[in-house]
XYZ file of N, CA, C and O in Angstrom:
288
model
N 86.237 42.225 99.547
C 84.791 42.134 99.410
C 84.479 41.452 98.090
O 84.975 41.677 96.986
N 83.450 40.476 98.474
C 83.028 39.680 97.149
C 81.714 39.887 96.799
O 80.863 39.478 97.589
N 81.198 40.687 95.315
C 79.842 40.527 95.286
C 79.217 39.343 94.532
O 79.631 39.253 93.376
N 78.546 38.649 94.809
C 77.757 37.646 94.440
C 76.655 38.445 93.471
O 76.316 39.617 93.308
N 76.144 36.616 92.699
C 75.073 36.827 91.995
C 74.148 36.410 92.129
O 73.430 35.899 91.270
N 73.934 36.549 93.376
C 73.064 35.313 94.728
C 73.245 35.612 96.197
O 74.030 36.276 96.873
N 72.316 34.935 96.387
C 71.820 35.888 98.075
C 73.265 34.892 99.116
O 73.671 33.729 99.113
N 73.586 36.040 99.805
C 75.182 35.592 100.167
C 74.912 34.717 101.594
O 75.861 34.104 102.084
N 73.374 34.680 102.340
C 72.864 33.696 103.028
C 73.097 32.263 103.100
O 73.459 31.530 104.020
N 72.644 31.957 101.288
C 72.784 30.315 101.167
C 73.808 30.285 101.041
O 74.272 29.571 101.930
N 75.050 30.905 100.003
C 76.574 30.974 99.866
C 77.477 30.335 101.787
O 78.365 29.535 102.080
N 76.812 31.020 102.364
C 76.836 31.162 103.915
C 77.065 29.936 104.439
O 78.095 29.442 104.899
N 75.589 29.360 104.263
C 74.955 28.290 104.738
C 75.838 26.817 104.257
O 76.361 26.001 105.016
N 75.803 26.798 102.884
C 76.481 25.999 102.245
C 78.043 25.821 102.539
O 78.386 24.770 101.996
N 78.986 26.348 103.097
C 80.075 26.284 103.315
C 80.270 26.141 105.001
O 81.309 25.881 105.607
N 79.129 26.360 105.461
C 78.930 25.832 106.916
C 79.322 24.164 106.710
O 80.294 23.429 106.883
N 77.826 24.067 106.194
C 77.691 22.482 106.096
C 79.300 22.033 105.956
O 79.645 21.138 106.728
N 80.379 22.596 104.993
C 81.279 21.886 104.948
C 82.595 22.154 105.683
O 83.710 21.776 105.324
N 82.339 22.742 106.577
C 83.028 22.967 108.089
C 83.960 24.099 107.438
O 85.173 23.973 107.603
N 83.456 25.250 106.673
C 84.214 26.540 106.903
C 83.721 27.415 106.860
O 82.820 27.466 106.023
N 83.908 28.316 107.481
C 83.328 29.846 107.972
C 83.344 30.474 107.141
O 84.456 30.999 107.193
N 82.538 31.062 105.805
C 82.786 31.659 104.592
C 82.744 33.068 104.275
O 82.797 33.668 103.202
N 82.582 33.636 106.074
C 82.890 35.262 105.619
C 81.705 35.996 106.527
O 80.968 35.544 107.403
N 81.832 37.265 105.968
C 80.269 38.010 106.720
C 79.671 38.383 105.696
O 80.005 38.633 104.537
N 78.862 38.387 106.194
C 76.955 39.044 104.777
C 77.482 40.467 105.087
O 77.653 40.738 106.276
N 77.806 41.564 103.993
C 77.870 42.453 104.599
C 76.463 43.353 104.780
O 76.400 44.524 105.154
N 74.997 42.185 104.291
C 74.117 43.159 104.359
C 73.694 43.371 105.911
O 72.915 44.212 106.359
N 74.370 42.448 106.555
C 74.071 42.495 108.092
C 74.819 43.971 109.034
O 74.781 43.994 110.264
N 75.241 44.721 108.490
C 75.745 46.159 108.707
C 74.688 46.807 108.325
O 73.775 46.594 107.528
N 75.126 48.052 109.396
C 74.480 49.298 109.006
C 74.498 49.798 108.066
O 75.544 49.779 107.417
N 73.303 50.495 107.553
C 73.657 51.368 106.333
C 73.455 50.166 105.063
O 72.851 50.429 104.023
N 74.062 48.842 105.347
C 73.564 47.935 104.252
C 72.814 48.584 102.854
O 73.216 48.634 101.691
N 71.614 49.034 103.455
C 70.643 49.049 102.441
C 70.930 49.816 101.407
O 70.926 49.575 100.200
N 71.245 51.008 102.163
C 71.696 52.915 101.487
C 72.834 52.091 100.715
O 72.966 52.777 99.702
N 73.558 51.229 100.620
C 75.537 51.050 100.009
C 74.873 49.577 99.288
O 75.650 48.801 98.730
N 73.440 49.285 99.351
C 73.432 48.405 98.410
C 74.637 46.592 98.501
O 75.355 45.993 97.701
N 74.354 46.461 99.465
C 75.347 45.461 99.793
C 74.612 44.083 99.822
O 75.171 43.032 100.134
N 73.390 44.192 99.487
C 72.479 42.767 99.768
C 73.729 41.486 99.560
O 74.015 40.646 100.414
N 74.274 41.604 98.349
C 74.687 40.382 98.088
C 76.419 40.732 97.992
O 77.218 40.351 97.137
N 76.622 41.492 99.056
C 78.387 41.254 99.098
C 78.882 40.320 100.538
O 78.327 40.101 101.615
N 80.156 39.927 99.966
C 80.490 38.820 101.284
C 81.818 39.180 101.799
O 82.715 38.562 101.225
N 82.399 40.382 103.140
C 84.001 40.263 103.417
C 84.260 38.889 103.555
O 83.369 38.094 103.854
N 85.485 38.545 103.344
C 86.490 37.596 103.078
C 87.930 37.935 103.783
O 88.625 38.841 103.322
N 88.274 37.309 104.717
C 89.308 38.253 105.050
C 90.047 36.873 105.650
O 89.352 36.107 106.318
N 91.689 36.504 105.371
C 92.878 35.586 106.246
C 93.771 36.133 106.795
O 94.180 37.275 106.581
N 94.164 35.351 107.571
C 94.983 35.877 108.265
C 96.291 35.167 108.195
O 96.406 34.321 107.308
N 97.152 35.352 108.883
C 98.581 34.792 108.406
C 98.473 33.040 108.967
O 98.985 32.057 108.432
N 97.672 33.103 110.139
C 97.366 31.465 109.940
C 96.673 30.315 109.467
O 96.311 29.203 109.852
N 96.638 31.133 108.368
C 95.462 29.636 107.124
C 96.943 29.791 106.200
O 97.792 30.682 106.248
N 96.886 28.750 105.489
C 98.161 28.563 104.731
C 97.497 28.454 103.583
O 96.388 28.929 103.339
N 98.327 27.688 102.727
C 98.062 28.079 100.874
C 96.998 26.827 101.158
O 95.918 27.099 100.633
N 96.986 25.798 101.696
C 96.280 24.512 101.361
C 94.897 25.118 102.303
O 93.808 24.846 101.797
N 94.863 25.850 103.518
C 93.567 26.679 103.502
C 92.558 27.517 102.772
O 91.348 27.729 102.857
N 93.788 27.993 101.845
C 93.288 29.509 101.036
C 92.381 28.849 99.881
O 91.321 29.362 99.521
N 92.981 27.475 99.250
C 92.947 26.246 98.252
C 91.381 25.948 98.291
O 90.518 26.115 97.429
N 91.315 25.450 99.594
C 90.133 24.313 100.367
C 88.942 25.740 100.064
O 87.980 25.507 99.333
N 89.075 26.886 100.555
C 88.081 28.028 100.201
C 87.586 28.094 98.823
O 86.470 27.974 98.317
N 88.488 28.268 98.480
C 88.513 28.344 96.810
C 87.477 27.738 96.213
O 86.552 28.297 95.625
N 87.707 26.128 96.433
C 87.233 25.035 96.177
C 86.039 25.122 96.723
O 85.245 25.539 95.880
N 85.579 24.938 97.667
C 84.394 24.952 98.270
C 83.789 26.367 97.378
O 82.817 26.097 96.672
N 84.253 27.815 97.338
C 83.085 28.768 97.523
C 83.186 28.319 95.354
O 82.491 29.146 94.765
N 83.630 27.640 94.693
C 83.589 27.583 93.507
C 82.198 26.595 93.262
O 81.358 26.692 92.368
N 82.270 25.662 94.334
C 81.427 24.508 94.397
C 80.083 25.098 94.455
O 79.368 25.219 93.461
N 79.760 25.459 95.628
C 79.057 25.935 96.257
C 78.612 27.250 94.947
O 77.624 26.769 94.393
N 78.856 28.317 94.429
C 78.467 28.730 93.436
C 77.656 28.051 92.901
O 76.429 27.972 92.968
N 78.853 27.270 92.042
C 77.858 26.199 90.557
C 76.977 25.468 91.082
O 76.193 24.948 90.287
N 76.816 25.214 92.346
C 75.287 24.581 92.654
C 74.436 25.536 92.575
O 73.426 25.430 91.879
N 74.690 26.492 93.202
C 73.468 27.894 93.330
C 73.166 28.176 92.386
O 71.988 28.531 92.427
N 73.753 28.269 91.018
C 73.735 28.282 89.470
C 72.737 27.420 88.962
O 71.753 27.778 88.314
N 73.040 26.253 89.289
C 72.560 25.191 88.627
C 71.037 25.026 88.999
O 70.094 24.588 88.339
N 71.139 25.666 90.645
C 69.725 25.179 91.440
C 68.856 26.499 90.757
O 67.637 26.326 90.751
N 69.292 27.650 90.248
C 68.854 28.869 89.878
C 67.882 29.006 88.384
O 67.466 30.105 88.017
């Protein structure tokens, strides 16, 4: 679980655009509200993304940050 410092929607959105699936909002669960989760994101691989998958994430959700930063 990753908590952000930013609404984990655009985080979302933004890594769409660049053709990868960046996780679940966990505010979209139950209970969300009560556990305070607005801005956490599961993250979860599996044994078939390799290191140059794990890399490309990285990269992107680093990107994707410092814009949200910058746009903030």
């Amino acid at each position: 679980v990753l908590e952000l410092d930013q609404p984990v929607a655009a985080v979302l959105a933004q890594l769409a655009e660049a053709g990868i699936a960046g996780g679940f909002a966990l505010a979209r669960s139950p209970n969300a509200e009560q556990a305070k989760l607005d801005n956490c994101l599961l993250v979860c691989a599996t044994e078939t993304k390799t290191q140059a998958d794990l890399e490309a994430y990285a990269a992107a959700m680093k990107s994707v940050l410092g814009q949200q930063q910058q746009a903030a």
